[in-house]
PDB file of C-alpha atoms in Angstrom:
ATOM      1  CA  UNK A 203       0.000   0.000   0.000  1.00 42.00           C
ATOM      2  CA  UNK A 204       2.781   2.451   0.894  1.00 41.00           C
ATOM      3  CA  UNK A 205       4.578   1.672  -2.553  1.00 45.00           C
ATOM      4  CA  UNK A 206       0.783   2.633  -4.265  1.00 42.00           C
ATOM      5  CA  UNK A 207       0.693   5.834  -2.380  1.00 44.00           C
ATOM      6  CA  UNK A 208       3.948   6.968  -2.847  1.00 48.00           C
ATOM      7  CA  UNK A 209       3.419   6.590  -6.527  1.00 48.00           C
ATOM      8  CA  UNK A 210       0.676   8.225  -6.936  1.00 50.00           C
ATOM      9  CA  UNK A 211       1.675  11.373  -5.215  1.00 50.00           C
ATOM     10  CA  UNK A 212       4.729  10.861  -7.669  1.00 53.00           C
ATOM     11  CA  UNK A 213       2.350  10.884 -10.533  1.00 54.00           C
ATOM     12  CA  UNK A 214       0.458  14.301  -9.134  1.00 50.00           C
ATOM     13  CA  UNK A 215       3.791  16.511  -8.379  1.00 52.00           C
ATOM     14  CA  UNK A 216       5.363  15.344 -11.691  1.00 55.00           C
ATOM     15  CA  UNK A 217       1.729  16.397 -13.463  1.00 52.00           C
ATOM     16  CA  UNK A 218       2.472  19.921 -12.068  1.00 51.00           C
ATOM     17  CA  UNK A 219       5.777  20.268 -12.502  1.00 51.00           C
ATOM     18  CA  UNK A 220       5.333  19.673 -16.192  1.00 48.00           C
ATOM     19  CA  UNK A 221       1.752  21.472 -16.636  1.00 47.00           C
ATOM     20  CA  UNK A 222       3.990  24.533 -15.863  1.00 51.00           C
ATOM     21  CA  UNK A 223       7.450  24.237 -17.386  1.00 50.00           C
ATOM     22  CA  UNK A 224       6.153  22.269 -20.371  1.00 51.00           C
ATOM     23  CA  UNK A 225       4.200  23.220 -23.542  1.00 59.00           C
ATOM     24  CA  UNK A 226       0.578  21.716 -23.286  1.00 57.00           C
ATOM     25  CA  UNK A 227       0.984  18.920 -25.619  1.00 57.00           C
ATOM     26  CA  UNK A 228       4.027  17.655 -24.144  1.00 57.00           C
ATOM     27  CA  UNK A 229       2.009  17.704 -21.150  1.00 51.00           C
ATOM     28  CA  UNK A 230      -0.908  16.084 -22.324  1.00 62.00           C
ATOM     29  CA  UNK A 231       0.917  13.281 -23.623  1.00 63.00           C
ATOM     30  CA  UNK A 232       3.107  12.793 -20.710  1.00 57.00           C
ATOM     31  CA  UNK A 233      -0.077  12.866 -18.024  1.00 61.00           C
ATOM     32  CA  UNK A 234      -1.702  10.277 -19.967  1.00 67.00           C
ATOM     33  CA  UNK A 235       1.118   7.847 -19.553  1.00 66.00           C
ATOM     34  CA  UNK A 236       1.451   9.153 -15.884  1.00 68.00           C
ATOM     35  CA  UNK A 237      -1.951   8.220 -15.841  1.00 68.00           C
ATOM     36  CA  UNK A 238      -2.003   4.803 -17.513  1.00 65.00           C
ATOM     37  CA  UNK A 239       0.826   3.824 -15.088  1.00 69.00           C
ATOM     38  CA  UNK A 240      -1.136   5.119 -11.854  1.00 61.00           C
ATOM     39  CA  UNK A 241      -4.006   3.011 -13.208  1.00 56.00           C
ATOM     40  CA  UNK A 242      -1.898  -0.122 -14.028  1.00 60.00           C
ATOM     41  CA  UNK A 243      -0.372  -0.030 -10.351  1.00 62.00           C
ATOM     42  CA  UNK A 244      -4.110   0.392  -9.307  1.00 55.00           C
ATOM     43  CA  UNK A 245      -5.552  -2.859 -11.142  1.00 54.00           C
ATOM     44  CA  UNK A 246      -2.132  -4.403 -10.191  1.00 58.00           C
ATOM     45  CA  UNK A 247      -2.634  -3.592  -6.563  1.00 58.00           C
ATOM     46  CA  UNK A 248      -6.548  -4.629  -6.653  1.00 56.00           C
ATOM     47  CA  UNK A 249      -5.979  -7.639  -7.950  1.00 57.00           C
ATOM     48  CA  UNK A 250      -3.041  -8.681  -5.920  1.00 63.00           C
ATOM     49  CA  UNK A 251      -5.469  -7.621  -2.544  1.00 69.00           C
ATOM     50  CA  UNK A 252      -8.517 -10.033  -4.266  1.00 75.00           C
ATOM     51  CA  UNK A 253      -6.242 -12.838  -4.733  1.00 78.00           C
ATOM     52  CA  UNK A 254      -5.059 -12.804  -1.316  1.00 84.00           C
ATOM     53  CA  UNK A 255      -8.464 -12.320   0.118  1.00 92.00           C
ATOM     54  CA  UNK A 256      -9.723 -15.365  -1.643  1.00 94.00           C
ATOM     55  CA  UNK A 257      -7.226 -17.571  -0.484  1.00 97.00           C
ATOM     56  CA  UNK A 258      -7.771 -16.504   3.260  1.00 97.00           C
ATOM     57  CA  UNK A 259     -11.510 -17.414   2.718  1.00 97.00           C
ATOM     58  CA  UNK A 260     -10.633 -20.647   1.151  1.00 97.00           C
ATOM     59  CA  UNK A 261      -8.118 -21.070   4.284  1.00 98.00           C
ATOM     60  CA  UNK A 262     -11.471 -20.565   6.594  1.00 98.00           C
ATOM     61  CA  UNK A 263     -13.492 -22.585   4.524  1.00 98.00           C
ATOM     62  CA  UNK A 264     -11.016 -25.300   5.259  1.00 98.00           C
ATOM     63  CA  UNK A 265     -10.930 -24.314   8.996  1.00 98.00           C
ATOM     64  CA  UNK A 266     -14.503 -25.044   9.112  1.00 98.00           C
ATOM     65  CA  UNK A 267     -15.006 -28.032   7.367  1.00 98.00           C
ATOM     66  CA  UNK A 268     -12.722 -29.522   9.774  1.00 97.00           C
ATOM     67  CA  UNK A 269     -14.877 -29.670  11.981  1.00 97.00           C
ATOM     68  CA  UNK A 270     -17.738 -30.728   9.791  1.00 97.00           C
ATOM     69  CA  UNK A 271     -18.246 -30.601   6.251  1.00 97.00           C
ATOM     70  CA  UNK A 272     -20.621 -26.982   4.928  1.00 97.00           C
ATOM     71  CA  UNK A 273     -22.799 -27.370   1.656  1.00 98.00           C
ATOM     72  CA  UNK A 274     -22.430 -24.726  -1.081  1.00 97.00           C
ATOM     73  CA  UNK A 275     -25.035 -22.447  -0.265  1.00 97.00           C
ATOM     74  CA  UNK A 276     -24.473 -22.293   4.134  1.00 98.00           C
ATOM     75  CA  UNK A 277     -20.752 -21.381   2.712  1.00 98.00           C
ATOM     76  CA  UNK A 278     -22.146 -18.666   0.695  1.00 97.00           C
ATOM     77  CA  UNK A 279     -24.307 -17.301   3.465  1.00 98.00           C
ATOM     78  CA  UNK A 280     -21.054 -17.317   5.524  1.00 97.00           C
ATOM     79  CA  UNK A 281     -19.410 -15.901   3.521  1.00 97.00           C
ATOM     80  CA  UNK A 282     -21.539 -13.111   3.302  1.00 97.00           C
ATOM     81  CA  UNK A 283     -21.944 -12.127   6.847  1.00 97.00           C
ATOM     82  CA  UNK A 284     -17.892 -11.500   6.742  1.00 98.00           C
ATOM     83  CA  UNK A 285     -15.738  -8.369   5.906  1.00 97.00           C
ATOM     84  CA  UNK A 286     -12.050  -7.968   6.364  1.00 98.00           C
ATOM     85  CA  UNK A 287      -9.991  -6.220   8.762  1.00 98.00           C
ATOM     86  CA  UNK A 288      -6.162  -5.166   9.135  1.00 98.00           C
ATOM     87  CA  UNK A 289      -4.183  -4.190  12.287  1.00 98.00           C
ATOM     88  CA  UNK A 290      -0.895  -3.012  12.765  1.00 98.00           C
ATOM     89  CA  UNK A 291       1.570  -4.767  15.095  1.00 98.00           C
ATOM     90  CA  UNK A 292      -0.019  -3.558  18.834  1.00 98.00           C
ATOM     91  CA  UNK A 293      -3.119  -2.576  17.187  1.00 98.00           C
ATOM     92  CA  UNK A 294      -6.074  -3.064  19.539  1.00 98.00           C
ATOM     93  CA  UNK A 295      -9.068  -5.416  17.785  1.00 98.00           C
ATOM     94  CA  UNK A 296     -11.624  -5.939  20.704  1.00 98.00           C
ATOM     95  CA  UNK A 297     -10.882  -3.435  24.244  1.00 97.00           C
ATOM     96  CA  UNK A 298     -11.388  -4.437  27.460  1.00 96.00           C
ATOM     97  CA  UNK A 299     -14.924  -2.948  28.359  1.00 97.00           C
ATOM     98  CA  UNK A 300     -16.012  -3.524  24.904  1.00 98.00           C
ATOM     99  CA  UNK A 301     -18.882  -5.047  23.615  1.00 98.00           C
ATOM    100  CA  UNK A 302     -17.984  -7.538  20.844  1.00 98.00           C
ATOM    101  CA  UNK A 303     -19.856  -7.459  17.719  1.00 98.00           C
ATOM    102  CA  UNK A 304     -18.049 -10.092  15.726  1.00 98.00           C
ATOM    103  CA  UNK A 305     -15.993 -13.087  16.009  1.00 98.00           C
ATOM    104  CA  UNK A 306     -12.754 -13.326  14.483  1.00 98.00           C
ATOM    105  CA  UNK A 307     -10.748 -15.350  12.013  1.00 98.00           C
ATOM    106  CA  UNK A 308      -6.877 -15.140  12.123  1.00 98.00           C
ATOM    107  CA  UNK A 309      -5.841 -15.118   8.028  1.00 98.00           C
ATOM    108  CA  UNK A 310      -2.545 -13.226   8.917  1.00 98.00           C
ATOM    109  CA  UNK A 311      -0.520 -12.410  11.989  1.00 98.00           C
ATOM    110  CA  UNK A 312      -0.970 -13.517  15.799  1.00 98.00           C
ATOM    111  CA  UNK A 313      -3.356 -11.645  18.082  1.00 99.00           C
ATOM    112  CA  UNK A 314      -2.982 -12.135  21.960  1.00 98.00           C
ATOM    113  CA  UNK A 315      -6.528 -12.043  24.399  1.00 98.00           C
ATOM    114  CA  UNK A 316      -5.218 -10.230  27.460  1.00 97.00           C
ATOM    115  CA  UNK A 317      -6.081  -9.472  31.163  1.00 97.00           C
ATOM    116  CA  UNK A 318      -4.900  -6.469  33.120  1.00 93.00           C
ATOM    117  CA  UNK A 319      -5.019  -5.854  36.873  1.00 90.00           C
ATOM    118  CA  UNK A 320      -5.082  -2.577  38.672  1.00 89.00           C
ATOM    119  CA  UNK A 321      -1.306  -2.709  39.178  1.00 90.00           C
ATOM    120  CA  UNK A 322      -1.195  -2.491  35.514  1.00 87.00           C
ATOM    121  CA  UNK A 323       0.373  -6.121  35.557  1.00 90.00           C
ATOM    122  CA  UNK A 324      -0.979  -8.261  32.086  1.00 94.00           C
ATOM    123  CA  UNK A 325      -1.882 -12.034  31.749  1.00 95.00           C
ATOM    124  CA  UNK A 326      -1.796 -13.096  28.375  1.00 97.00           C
ATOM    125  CA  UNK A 327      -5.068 -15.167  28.268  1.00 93.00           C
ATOM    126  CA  UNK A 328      -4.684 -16.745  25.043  1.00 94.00           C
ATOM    127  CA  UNK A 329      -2.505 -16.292  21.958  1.00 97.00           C
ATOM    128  CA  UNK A 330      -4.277 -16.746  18.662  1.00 97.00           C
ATOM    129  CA  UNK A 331      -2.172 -17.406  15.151  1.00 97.00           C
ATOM    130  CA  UNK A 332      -2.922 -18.075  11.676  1.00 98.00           C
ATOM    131  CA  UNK A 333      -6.471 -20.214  11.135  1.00 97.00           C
ATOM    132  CA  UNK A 334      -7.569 -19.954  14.979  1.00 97.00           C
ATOM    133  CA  UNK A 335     -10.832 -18.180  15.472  1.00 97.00           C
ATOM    134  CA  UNK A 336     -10.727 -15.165  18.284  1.00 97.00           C
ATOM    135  CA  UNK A 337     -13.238 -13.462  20.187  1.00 96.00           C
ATOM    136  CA  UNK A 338     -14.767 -12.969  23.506  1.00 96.00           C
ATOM    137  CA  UNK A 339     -17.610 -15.765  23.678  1.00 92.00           C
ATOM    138  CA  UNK A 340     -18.981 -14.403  26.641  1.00 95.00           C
ATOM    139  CA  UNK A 341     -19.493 -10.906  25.191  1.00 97.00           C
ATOM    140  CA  UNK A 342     -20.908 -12.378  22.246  1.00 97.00           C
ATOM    141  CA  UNK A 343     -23.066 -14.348  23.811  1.00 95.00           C
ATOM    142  CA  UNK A 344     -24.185 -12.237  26.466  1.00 97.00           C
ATOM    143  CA  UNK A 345     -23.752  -8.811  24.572  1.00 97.00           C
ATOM    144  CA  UNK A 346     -22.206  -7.535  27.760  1.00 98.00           C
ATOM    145  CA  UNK A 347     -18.271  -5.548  28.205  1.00 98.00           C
ATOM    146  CA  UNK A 348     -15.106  -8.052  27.193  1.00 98.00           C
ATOM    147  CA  UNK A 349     -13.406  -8.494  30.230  1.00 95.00           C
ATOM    148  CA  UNK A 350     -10.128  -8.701  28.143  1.00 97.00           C
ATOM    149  CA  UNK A 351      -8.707  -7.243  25.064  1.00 98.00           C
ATOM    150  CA  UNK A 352      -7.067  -8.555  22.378  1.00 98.00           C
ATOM    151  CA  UNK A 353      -4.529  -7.160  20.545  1.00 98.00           C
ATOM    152  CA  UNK A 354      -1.936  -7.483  17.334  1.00 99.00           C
ATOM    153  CA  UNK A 355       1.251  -9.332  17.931  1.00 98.00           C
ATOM    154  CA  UNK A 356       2.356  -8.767  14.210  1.00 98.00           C
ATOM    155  CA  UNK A 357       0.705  -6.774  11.473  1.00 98.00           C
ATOM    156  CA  UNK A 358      -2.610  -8.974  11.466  1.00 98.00           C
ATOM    157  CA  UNK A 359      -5.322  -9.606   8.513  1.00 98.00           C
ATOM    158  CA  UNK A 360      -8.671 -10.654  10.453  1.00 98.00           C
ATOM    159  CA  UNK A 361     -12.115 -11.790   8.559  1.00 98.00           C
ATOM    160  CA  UNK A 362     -14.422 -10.554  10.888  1.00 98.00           C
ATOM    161  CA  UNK A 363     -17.882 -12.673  10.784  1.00 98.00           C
ATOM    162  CA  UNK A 364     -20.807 -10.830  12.131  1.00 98.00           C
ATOM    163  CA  UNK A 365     -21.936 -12.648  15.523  1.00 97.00           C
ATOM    164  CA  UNK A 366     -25.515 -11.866  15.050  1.00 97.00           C
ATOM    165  CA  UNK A 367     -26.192 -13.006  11.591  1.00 98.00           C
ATOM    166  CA  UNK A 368     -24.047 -16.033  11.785  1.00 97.00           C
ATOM    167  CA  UNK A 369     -26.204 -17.268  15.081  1.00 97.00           C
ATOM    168  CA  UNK A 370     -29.408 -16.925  12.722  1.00 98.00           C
ATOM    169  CA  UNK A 371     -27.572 -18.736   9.910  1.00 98.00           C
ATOM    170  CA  UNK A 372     -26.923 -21.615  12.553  1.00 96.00           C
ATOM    171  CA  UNK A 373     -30.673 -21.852  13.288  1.00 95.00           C
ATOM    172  CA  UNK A 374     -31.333 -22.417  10.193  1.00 96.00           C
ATOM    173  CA  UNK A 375     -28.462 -24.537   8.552  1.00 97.00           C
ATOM    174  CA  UNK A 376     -27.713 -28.122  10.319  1.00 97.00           C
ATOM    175  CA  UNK A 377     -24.492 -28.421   9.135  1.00 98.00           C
ATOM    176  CA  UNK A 378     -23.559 -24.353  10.427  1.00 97.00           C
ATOM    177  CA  UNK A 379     -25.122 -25.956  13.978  1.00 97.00           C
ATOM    178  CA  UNK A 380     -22.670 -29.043  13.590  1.00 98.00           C
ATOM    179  CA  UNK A 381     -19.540 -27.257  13.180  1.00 97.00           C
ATOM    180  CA  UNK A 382     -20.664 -24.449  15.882  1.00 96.00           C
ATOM    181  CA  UNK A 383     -21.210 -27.637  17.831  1.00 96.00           C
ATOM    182  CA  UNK A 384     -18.013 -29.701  17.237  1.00 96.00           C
ATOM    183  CA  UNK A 385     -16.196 -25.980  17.420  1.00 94.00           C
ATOM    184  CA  UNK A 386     -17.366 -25.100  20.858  1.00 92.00           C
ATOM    185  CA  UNK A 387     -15.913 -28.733  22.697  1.00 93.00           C
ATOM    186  CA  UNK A 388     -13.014 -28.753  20.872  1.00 92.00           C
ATOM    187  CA  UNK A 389     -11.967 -24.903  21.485  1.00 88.00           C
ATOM    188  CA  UNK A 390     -14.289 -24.253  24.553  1.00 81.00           C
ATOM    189  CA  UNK A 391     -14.319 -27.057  26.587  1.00 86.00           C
ATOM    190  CA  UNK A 392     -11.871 -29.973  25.977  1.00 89.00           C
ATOM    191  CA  UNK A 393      -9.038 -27.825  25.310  1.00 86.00           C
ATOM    192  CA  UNK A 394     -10.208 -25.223  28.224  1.00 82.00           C
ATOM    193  CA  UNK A 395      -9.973 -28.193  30.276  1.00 88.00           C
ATOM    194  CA  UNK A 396      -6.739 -29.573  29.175  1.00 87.00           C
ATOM    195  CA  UNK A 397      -5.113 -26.257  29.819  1.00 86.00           C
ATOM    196  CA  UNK A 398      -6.664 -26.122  33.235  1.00 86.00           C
ATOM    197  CA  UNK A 399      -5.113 -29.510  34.101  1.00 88.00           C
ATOM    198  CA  UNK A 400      -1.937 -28.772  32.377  1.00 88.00           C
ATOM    199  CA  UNK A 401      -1.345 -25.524  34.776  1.00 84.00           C
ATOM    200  CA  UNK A 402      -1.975 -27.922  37.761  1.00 87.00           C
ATOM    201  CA  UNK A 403      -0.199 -30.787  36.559  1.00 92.00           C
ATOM    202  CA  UNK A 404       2.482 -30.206  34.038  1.00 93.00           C
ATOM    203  CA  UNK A 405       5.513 -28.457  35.308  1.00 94.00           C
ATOM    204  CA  UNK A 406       6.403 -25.088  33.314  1.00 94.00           C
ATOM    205  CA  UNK A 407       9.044 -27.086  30.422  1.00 96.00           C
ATOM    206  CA  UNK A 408       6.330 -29.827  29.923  1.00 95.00           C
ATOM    207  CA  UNK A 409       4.005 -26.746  29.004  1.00 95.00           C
ATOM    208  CA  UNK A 410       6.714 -24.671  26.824  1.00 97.00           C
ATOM    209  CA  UNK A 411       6.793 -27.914  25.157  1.00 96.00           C
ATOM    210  CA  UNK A 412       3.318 -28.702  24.050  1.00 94.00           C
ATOM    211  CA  UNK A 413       2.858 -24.743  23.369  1.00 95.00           C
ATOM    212  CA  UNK A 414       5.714 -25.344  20.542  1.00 96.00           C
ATOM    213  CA  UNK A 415       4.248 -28.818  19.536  1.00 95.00           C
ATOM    214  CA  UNK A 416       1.124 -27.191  19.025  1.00 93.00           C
ATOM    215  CA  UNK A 417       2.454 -23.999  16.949  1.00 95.00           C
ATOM    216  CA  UNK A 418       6.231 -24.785  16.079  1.00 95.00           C
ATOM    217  CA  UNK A 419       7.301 -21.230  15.299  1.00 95.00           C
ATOM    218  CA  UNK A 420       5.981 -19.403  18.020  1.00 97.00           C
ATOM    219  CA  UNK A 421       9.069 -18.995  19.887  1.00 96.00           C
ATOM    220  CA  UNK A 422      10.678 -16.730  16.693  1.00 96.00           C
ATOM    221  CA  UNK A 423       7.649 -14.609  16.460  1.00 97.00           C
ATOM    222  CA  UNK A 424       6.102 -13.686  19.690  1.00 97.00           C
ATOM    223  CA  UNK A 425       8.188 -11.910  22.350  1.00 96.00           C
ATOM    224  CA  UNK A 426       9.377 -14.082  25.310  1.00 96.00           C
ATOM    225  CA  UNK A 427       7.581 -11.843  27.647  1.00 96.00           C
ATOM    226  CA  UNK A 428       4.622 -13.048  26.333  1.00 97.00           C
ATOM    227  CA  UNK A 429       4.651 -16.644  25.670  1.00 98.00           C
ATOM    228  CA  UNK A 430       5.998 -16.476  29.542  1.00 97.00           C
ATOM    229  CA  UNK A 431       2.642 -14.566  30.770  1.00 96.00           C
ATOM    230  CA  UNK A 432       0.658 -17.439  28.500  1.00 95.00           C
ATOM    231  CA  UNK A 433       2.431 -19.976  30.300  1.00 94.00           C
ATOM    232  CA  UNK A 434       2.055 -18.620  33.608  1.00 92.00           C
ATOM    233  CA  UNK A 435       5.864 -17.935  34.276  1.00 95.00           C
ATOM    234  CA  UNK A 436       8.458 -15.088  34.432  1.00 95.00           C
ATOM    235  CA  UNK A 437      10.459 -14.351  31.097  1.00 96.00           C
ATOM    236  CA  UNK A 438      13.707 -15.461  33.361  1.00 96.00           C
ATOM    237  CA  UNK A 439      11.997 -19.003  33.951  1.00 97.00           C
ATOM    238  CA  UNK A 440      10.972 -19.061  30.442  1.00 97.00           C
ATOM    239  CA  UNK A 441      14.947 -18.142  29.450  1.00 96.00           C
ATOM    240  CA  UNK A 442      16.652 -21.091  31.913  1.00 96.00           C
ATOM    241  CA  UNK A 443      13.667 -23.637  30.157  1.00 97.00           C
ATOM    242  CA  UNK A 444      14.587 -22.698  26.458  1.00 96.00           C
ATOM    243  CA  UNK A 445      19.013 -22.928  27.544  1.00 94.00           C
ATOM    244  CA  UNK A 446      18.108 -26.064  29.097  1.00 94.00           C
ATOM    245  CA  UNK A 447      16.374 -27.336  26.499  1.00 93.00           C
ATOM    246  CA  UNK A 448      19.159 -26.519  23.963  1.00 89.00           C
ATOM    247  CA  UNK A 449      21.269 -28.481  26.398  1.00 84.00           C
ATOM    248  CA  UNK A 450      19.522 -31.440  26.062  1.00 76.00           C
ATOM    249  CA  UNK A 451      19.546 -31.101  22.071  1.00 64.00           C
TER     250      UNK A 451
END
């Protein structure tokens, strides 16, 4: 985008520059071209933005029919309740005290669901990357103030899907009401769960070391400090783990 811009305010000053200094039909020729170019960077640009935007729906298509296969048309109705989003890195999506209107599918970049306490201290609820769906439920389903906010860990690309439309679409379409089904245990209740037990049960390497089984190139992309809040430890606990485990390699 900043490459587009920067050529198009190119394209004006050298338009004036030349409207002045130059006879007219000098001029006239060269703002065509100017012109043609700006145009061909435009379509360029456009269609660059369309392709990529298809292939993050097809990515959440996918997503989805993991959980259970859609038909054509509840895709299409999907689809249609969803518009796209982009953040820059510490970018706020949803704030704490807001009232969330959509829920969220990760297409680019890592988002982190966060907790602060009066001390100003943060607790890294969740981290969310590439094909994870993020939101507050509890705001969505209750229409009452997020508790946490989430925020951009990297420049992020979100597809927003409106909450209200997409609960009507899963009254009406079984297979919508199987995935929202199989989606909820899987994201809001087994895996809840197996965190809970983890925190109890797992010390903090066995816990480092399912976080990078689960998404293997965390560690170079999200700041210590933060995978150490997600895992309930300091950043200096988190350091001895990782040297220890290089130890061991």
């Amino acid at each position: 985008m900043q490459d587009f811009t920067s050529k198009s305010f190119l394209c004006i000053k050298m338009s004036y520059f030349f409207y002045f200094f130059y006879p007219k039909y000098i001029f006239n020729s060269l703002i065509t071209k100017n012109t043609k170019q700006f145009f061909a960077t435009f379509d360029k640009l456009k269609n660059t933005t369309i392709m990529h935007h298809q292939e993050y729906l097809n990515n959440l298509k996918q997503t989805i029919e993991s959980y259970y296969p859609l038909s054509d048309q509840s895709w299409k109705q999907i689809e249609s309740t969803t518009h796209f989003q982009t953040l820059k890195k510490g970018e706020t999506l949803l704030g704490n005290g807001e009232i969330a209107k959509n829920l969220h599918f990760v297409a680019k970049g890592i988002l982190r669901a966060f907790i602060t306490d009066e001390q100003g201290n943060f607790y890294n609820k969740n981290l969310f990357l590439e094909n994870y769906f993020a939101g507050s439920k509890v705001s969505l389903m209750l229409q009452t103030p997020s508790n946490f906010t989430i925020e951009a860990l990297e420049d992020c690309i979100v597809i927003n899907i409106n909450y209200k439309k997409y609960m009507e679409l899963i009254y009406k379409n079984d297979d919508l009401k199987n995935f929202y089904i199989a989606h909820l245990e899987k994201n809001w209740i087994i895996e809840k769960e197996q965190r809970e037990v983890a925190l109890v049960m797992q010390n903090a390497t066995e816990r480092y070391v399912s976080l990078l089984e689960k998404h293997p190139t965390i560690a170079d992309r999200v700041p210590l400090l933060h995978i150490a809040s997600h895992l309930g430890i300091t950043p200096t606990q988190l350091s001895r783990i990782r040297k220890s485990l290089e130890k061991d390699l």
